[in-house]
Short mmCIF file of C-alpha atoms and ligand atoms in Angstrom, two decimals:
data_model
loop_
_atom_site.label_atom_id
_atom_site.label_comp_id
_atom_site.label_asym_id
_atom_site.label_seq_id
_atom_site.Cartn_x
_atom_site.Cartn_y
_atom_site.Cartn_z
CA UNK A 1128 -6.55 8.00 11.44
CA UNK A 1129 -8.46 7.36 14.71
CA UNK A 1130 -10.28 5.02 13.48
CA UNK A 1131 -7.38 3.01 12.21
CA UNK A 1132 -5.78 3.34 15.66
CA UNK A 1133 -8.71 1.91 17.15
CA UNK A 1134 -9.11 -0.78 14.58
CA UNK A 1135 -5.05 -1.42 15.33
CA UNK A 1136 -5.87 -1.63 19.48
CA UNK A 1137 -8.85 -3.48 18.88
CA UNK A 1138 -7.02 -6.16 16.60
CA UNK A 1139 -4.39 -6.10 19.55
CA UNK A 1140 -6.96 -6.95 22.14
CA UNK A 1141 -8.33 -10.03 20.02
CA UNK A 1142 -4.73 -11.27 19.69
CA UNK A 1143 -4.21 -10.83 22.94
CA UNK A 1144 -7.29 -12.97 24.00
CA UNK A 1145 -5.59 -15.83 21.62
CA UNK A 1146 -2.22 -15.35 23.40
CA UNK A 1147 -3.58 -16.15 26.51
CA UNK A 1148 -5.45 -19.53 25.57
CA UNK A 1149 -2.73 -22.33 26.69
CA UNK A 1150 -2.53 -23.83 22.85
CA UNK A 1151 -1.54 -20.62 21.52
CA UNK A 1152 0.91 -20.45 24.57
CA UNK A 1153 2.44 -23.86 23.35
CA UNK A 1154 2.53 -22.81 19.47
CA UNK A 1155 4.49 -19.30 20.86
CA UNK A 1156 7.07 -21.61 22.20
CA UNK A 1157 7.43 -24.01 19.68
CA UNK A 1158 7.24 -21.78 16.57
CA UNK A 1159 10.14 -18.77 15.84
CA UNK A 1160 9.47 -16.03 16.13
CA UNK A 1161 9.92 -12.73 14.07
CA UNK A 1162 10.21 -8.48 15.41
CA UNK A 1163 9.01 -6.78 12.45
CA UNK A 1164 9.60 -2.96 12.37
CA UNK A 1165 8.21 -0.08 9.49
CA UNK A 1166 9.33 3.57 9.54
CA UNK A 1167 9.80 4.10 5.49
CA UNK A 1168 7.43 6.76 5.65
CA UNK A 1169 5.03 8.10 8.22
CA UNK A 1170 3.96 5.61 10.43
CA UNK A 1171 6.61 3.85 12.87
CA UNK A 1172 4.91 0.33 13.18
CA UNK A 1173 6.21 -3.02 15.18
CA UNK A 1174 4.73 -6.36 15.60
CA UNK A 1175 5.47 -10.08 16.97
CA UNK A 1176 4.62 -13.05 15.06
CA UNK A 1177 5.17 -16.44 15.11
CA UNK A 1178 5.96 -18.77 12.30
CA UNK A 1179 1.77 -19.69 11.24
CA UNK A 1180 1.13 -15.62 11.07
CA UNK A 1181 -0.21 -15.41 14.21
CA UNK A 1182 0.40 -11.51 15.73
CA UNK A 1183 1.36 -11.90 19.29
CA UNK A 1184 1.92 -8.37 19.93
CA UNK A 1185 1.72 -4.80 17.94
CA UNK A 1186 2.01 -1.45 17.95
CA UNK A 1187 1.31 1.46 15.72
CA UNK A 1188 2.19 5.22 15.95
CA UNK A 1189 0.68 7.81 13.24
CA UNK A 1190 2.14 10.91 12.50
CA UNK A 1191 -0.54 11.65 9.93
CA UNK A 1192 -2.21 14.48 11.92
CA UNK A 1193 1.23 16.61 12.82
CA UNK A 1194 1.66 15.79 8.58
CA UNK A 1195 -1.66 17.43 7.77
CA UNK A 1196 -1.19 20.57 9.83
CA UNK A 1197 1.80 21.60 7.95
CA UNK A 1198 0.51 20.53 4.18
CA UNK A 1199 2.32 17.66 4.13
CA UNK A 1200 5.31 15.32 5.10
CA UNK A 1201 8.66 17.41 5.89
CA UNK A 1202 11.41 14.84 5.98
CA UNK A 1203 13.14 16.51 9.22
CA UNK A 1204 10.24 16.18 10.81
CA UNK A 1205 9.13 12.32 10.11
CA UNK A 1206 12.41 11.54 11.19
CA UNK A 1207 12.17 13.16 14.61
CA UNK A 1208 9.23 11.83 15.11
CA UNK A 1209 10.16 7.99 14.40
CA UNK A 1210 12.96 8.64 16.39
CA UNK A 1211 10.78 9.92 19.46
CA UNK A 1212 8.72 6.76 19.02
CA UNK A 1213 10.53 3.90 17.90
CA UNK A 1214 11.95 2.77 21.25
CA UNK A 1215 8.41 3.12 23.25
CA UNK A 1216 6.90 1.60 20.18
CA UNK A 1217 9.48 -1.71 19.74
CA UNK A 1218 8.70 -2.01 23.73
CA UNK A 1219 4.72 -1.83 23.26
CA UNK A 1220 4.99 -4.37 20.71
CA UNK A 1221 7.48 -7.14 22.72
CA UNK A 1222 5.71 -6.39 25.83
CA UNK A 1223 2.01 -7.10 24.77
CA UNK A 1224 3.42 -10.46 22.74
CA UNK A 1225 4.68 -11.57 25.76
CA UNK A 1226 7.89 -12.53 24.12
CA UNK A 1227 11.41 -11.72 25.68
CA UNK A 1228 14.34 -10.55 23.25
CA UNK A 1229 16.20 -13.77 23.52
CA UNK A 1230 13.25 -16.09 21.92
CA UNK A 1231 13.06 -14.15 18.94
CA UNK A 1232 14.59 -15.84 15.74
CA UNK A 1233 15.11 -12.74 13.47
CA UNK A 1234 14.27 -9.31 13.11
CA UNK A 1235 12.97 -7.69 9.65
CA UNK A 1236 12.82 -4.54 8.87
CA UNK A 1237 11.96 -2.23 6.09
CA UNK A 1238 15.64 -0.99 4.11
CA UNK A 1239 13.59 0.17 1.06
CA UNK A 1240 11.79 1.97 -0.57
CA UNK A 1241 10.86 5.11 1.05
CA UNK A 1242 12.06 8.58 3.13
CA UNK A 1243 15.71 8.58 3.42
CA UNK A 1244 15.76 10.09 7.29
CA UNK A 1245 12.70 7.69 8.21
CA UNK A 1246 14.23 4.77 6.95
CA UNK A 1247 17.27 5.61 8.50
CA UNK A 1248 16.06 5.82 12.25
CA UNK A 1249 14.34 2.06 11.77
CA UNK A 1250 17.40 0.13 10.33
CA UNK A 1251 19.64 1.96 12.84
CA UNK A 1252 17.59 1.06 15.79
CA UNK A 1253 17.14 -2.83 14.58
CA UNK A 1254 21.26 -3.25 13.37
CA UNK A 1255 21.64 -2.20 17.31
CA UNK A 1256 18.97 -4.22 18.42
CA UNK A 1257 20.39 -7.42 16.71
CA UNK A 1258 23.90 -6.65 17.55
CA UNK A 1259 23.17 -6.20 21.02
CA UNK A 1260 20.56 -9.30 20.99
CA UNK A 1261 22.97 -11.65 18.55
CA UNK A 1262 19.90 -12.41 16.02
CA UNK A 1263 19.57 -12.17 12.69
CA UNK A 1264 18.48 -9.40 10.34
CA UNK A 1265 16.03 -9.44 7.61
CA UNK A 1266 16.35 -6.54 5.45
CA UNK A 1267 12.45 -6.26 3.91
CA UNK A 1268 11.23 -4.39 0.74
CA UNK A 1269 8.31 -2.09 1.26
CA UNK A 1270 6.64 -3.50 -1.74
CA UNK A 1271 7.56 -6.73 -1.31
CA UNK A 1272 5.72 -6.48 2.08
CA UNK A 1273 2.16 -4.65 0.82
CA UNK A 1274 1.99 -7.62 -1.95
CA UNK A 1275 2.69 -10.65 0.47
CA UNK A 1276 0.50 -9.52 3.79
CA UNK A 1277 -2.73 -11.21 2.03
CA UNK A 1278 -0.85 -14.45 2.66
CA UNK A 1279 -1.16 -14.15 6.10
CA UNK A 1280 -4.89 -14.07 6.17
CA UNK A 1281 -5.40 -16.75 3.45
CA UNK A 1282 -3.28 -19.39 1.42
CA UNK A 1283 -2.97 -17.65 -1.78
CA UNK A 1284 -0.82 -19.30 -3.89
CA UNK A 1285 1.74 -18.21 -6.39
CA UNK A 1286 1.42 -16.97 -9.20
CA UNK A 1287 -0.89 -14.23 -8.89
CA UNK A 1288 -1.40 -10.66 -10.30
CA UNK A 1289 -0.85 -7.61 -7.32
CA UNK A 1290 -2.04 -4.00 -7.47
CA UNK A 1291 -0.78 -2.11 -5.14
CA UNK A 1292 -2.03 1.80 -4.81
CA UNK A 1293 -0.48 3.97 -2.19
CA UNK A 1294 0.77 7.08 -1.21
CA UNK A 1295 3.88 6.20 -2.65
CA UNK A 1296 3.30 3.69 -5.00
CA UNK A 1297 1.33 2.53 -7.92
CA UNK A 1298 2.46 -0.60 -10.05
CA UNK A 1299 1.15 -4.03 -11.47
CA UNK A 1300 2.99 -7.11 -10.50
CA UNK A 1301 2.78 -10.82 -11.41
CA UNK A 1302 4.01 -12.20 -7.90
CA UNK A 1303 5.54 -15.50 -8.55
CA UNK A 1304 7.60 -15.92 -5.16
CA UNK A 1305 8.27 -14.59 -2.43
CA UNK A 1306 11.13 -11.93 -3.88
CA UNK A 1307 10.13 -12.78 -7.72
CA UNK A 1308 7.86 -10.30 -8.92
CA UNK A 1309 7.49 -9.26 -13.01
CA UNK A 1310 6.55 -5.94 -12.85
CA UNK A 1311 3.76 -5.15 -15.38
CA UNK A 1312 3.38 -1.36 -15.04
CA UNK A 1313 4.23 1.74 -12.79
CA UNK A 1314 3.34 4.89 -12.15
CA UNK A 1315 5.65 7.61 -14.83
CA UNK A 1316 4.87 10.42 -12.11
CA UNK A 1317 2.72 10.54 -8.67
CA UNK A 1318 0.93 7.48 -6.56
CA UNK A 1319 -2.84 7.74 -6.39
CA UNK A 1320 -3.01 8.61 -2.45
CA UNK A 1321 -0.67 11.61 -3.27
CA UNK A 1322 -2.82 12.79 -5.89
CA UNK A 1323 -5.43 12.53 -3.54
CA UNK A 1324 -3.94 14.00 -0.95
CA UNK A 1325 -3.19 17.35 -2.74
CA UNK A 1326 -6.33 17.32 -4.20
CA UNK A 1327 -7.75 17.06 -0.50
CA UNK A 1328 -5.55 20.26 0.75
CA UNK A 1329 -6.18 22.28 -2.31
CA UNK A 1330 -9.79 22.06 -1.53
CA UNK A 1331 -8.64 22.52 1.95
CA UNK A 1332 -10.22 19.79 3.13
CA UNK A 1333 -9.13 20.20 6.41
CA UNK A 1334 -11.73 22.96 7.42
CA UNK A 1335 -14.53 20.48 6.47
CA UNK A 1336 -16.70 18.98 9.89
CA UNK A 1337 -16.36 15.35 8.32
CA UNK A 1338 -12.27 15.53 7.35
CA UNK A 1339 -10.20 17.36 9.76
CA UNK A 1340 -8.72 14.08 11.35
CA UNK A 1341 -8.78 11.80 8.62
CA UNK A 1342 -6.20 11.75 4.98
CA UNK A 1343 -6.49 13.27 2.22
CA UNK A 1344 -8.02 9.75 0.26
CA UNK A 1345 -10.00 9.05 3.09
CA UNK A 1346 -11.53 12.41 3.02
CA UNK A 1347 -12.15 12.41 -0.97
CA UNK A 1348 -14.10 8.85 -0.53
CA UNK A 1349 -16.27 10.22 2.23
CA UNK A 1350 -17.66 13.50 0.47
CA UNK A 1351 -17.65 11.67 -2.80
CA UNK A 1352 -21.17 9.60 -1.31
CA UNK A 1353 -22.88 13.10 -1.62
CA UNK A 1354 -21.50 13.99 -5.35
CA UNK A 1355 -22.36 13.94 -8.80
CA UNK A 1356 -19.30 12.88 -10.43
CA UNK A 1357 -20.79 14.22 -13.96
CA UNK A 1358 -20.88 17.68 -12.70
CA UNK A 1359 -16.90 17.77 -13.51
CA UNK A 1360 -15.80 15.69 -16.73
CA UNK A 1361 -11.62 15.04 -16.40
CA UNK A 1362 -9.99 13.72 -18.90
CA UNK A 1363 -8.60 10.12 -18.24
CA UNK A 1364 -5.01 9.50 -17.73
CA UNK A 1365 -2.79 8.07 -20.86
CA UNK A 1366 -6.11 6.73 -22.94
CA UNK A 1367 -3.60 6.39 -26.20
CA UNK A 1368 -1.43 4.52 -24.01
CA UNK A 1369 -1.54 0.93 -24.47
CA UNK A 1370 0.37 -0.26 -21.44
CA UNK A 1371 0.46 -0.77 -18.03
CA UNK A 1372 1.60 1.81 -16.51
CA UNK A 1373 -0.07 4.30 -14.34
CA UNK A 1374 0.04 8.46 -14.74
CA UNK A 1375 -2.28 10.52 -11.99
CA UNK A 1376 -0.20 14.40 -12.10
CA UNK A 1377 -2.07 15.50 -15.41
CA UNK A 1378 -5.87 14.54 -13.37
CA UNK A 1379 -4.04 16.65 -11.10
CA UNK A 1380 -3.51 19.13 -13.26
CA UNK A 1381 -7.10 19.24 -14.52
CA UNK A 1382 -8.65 19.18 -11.20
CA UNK A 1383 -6.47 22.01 -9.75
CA UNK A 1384 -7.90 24.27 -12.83
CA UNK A 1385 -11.43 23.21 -12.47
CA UNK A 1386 -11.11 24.59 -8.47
CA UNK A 1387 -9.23 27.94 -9.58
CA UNK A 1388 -12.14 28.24 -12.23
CA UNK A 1389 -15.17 27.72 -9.52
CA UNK A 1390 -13.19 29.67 -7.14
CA UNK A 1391 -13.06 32.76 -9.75
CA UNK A 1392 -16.79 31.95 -10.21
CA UNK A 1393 -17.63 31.53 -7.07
CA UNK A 1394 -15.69 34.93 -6.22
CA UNK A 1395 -13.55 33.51 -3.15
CA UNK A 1396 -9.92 32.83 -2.19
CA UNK A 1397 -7.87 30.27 -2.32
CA UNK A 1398 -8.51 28.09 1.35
CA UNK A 1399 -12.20 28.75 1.36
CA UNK A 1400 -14.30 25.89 1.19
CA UNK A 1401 -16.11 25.36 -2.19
CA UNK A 1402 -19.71 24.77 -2.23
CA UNK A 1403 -18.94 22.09 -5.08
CA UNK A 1404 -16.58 19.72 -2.98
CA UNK A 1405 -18.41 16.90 -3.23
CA UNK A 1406 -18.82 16.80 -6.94
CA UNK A 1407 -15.11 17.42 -7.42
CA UNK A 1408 -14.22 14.98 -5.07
CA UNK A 1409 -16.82 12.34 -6.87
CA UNK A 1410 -15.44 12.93 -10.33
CA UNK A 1411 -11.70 12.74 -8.88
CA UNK A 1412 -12.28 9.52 -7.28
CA UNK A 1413 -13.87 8.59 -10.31
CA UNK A 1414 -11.11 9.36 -12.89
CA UNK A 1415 -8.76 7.82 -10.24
CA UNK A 1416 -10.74 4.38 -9.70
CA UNK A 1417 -11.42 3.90 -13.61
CA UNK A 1418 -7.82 4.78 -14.62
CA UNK A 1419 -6.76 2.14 -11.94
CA UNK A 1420 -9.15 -0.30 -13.41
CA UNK A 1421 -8.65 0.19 -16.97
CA UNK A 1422 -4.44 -0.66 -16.25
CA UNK A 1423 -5.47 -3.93 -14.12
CA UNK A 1424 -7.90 -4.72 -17.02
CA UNK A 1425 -5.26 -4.82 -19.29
CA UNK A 1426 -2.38 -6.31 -17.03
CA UNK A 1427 -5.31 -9.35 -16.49
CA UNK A 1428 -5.65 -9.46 -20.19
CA UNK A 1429 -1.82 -9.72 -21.03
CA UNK A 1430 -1.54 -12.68 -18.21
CA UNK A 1431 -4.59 -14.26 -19.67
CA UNK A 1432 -2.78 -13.84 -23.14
CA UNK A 1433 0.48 -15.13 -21.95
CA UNK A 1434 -0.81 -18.21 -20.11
CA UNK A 1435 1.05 -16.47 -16.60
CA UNK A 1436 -2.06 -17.37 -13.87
CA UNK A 1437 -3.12 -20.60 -13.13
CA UNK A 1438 -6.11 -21.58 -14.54
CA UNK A 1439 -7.42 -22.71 -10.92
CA UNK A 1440 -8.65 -19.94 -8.88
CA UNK A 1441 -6.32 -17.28 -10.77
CA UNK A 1442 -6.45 -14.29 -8.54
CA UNK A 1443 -5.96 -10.69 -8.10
CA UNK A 1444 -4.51 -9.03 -4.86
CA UNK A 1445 -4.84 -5.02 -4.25
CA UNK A 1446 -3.22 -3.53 -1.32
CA UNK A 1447 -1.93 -0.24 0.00
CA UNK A 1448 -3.86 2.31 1.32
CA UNK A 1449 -5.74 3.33 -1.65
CA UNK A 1450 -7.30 -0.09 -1.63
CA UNK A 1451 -9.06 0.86 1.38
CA UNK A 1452 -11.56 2.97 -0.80
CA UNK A 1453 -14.71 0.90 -1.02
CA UNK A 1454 -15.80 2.93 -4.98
CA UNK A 1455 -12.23 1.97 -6.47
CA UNK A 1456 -12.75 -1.89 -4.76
CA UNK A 1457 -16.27 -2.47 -6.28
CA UNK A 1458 -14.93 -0.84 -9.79
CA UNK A 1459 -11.90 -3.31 -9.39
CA UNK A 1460 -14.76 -6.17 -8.88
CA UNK A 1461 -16.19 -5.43 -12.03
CA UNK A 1462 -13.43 -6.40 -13.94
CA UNK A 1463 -12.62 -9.35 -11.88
CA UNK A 1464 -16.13 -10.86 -12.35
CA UNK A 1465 -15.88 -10.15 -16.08
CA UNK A 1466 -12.64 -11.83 -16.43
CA UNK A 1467 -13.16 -14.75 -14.02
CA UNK A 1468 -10.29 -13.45 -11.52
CA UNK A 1469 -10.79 -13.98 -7.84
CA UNK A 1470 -9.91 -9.95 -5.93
CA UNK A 1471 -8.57 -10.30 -2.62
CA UNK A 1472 -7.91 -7.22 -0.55
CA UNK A 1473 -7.03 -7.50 2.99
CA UNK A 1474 -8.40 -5.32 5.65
CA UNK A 1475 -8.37 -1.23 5.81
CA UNK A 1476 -5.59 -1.62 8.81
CA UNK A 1477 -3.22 -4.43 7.05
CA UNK A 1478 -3.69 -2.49 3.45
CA UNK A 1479 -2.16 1.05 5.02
CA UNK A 1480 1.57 1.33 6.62
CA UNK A 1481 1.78 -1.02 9.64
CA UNK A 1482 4.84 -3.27 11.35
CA UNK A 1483 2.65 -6.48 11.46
CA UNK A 1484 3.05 -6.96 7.27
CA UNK A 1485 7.24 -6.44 8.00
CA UNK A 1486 6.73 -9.55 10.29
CA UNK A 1487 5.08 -11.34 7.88
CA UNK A 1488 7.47 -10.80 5.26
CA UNK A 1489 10.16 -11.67 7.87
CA UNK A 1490 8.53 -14.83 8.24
CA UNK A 1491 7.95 -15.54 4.78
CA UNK A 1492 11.59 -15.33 4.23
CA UNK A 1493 12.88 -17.16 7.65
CA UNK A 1494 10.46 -19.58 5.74
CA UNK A 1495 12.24 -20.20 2.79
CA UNK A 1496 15.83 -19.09 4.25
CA UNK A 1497 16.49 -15.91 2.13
CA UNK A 1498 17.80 -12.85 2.53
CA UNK A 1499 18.60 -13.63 6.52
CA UNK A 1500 21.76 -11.59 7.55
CA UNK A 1501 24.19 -12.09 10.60
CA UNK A 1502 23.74 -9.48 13.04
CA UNK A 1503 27.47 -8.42 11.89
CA UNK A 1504 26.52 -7.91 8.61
CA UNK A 1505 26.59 -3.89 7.28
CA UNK A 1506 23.54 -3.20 5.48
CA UNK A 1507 22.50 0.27 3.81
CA UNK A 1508 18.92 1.70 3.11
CA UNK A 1509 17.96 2.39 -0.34
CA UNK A 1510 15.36 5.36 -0.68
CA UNK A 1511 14.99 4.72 -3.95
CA UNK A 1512 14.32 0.82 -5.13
CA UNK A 1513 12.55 0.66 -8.11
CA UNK A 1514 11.18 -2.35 -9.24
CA UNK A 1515 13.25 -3.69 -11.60
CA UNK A 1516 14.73 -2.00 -14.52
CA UNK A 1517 18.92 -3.03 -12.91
CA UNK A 1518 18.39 -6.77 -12.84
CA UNK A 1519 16.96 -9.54 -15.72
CA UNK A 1520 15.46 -6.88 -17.68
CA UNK A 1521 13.95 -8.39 -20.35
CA UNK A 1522 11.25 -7.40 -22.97
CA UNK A 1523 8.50 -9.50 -23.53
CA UNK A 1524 5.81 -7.19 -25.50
CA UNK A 1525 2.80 -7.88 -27.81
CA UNK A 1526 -0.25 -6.80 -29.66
CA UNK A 1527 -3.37 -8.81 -28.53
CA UNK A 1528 -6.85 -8.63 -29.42
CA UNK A 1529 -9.36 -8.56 -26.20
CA UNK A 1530 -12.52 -8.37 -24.70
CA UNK A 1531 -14.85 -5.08 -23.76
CA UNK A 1532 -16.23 -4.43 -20.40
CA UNK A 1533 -18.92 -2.37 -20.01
CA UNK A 1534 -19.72 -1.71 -16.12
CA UNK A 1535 -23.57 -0.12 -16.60
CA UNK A 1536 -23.91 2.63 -13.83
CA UNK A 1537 -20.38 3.42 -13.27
CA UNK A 1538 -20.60 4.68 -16.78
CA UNK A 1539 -17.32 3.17 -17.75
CA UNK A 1540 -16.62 0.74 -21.22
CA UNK A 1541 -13.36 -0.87 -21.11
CA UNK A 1542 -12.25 -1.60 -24.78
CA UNK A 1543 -8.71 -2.70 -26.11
CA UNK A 1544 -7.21 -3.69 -29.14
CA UNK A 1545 -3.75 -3.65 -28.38
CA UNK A 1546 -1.50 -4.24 -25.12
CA UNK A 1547 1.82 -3.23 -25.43
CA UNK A 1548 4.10 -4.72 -22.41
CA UNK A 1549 7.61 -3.81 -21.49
CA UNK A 1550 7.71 -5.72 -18.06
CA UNK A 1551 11.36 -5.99 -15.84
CA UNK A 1552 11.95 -8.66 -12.94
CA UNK A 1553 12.48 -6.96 -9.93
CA UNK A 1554 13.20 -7.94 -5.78
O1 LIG B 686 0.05 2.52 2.27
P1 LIG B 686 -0.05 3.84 2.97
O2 LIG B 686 -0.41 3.87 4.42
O3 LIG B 686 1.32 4.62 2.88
C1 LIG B 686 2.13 4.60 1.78
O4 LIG B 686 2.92 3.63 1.65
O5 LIG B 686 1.98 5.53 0.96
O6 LIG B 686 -1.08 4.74 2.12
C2 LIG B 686 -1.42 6.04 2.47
C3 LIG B 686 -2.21 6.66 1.32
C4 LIG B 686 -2.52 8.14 1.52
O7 LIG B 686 -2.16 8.83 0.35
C5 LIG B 686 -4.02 8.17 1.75
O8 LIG B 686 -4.62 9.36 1.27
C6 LIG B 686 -4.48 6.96 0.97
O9 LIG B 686 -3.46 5.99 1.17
N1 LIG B 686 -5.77 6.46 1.46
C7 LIG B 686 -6.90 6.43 0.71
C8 LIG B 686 -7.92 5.93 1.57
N2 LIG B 686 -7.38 5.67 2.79
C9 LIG B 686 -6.06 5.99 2.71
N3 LIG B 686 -7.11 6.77 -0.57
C10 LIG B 686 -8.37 6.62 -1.03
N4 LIG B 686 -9.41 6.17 -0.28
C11 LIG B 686 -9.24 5.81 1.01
N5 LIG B 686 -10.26 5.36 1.73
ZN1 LIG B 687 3.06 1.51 2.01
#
């Protein structure tokens, strides 16, 4: 978490530097400009951008650490603390951009999906903030958000296939605008980063020298270097499945009996550090990272199938803050080189919860004029937006016979005979 804070100031700074170069002075003035605010879950974020991407200004405040002392997010809680921070945080934000209130063009915020009471504090702070500054408001998706921020860092063109892996979200998208996404697959229970995070406090992670300040996926990736992933054998997630979709509470499940088992073994209580951390935390991020890869495999092979990427460059995009962990990116390489997909994943501190990929989106959409509100318009938050499923859904399975990858040394074999695919539309 520090070291995302310091990533965060020390992305500021370089910004900063560009701000104060006399083109990027002229582009501020000449392009619009967009406030883009995050509080859907536990990290109250704002930035300032201009039209090209450019961050003129940002701010970040974690509550990650208050979080992990009481075992996890309490809603009351996140909300108090957005609501201590927002204000300070929307000031650190306009103040290091430079920018007054009156040259913005819009401001965007995140409506959905995520913690009722934290999304709550954000969109009432901005419907004041635009009612009191007469701009317009740009109600943003969460998802929507994670899948588009690679655009800012490189023209990526539509269509392309999106992974995003979170703490609260798993799912495979074809992104084929900027609010047109066919949604390939989901998770049917918990996101990755929660399994991982209760899998980190069950080992109580948080008495170990290397993880007391960092989260629970985080902490799993660092003491999985030292393990031997073959010293615990889980069983992977949904194998007669031939879909899509993603399901992480049964590894759960497994690995919560494999700890009670060592800990009978090993004759200690529940909260003591286990001498086999390591090689649980190796074969968790294992079954994680192949389960991952195995759904992407076969979302890749249904596009292929279905003619749905271009043949140019056809490319893959994982974000959230799972895709931070460097094991699950090289697995997810593996099966991009072996199916001729570019992977894209953007930086450790745009793939986690931050207000500069709000912006973005904002901009995206000032872009292409949609979804841009008066500031008298009444908007509502929705904690719960899944993709798809109300609007255009539409079936559009089939059996298809595909390919075998066999990734030597990460001892996984990829085979399928059949993809079965029940995608929706969703915005
Ligand atoms: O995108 P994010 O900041 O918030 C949500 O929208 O959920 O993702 C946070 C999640 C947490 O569950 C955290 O444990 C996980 O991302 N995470 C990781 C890593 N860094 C963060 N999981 C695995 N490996 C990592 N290096
Ligand atoms: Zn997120």
């Amino acid at each position: 978490m520090f070291a995302y804070k310091a990533s965060a100031q020390q992305g500021t700074r370089m910004f900063r530097a560009k701000i104060l170069s006399k083109c990027a002075f002229r582009r501020k003035m000449s392009s619009r400009l967009v406030l883009g605010i995050e509080t859907s879950c536990d990290e109250t974020g704002a930035a300032v951008m201009d039209e090209t991407g450019l961050i003129l200004g940002e701010s970040l405040h974690s509550q990650k650490e208050v979080h992990m002392k009481t075992g996890g997010i309490i809603p009351t809680v996140a909300q108090r603390l957005h609501r201590e921070n927002i204000g300070r945080v929307v000031q650190e934000a306009m103040e290091r951009s430079g920018v007054t209130q009156s040259q913005l063009s819009a401001v965007a915020t995140t409506v959905k999906p995520g913690l009722a009471l934290s999304l709550g504090i954000g969109l009432h702070f901005s419907l004041n903030f635009v009612k009191l500054h007469q701009k317009p408001f740009i109600p943003i998706h969460h998802m929507e958000a994670h899948a588009l921020t690679v655009r800012m860092l490189q023209p990526v063109v539509f269509p392309f296939l999106v992974l995003l892996v979170s703490g609260g979200h798993s799912l495979l998208a074809l992104a084929r605008g900027i609010d047109d996404f066919l949604l390939l697959g989901q998770t049917l229970d918990e996101a990755p980063g929660d399994t991982m995070d209760k899998v980190a406090r069950r080992l109580s992670l948080i008495k170990h020298p290397k993880c007391s300040m960092i989260s629970g996926g985080q902490a799993i990736e660092i003491l999985a270097r030292d393990g031997d992933r073959l010293k615990f054998l889980f069983k992977p997630p949904m194998g007669a499945h031939y879909d899509c979709n993603f399901s992480f509470a049964g590894l759960r499940n497994q690995v919560t009996m494999s700890i009670q088992k060592k800990e009978e073994e090993e004759g200690v209580e529940q909260g003591t550090l286990l001498s086999c951390v390591n090689d649980i935390a190796a074969a968790t991020q294992h079954t994680v990272a192949s389960h991952i890869a195995k759904r992407t495999h076969r979302a890749i092979l249904f596009c292929k199938a279905k003619d749905l990427l271009p043949s140019c460059n056809p490319t893959l995009v994982v974000s959230g803050g799972v895709a931070s962990n460097q094991y699950i990116r090289k697995i997810l390489k593996i099966v991009t080189d072996t199916t001729g997909l570019h992977l894209l994943c953007p930086p450790s501190k745009f793939c986690t919860d931050n207000g500069v990929m709000i912006a973005w989106n904002g901009v995206e959409r000032l872009r292409e004029g949609k979804g841009i509100l008066s500031h008298t318009e009444e908007v509502n938050y929705e904690p719960k937006a899944p993709p798809g499923c109300e609007h255009n859904s539409r079936s559009e399975g089939g059996s298809y016979q595909t390919s075998t990858i066999k990734a030597e040394g990460y001892g996984l074999t990829f085979t399928y005979v059949h993809i079965h695919i029940i995608p929706t539309i969703y915005h």
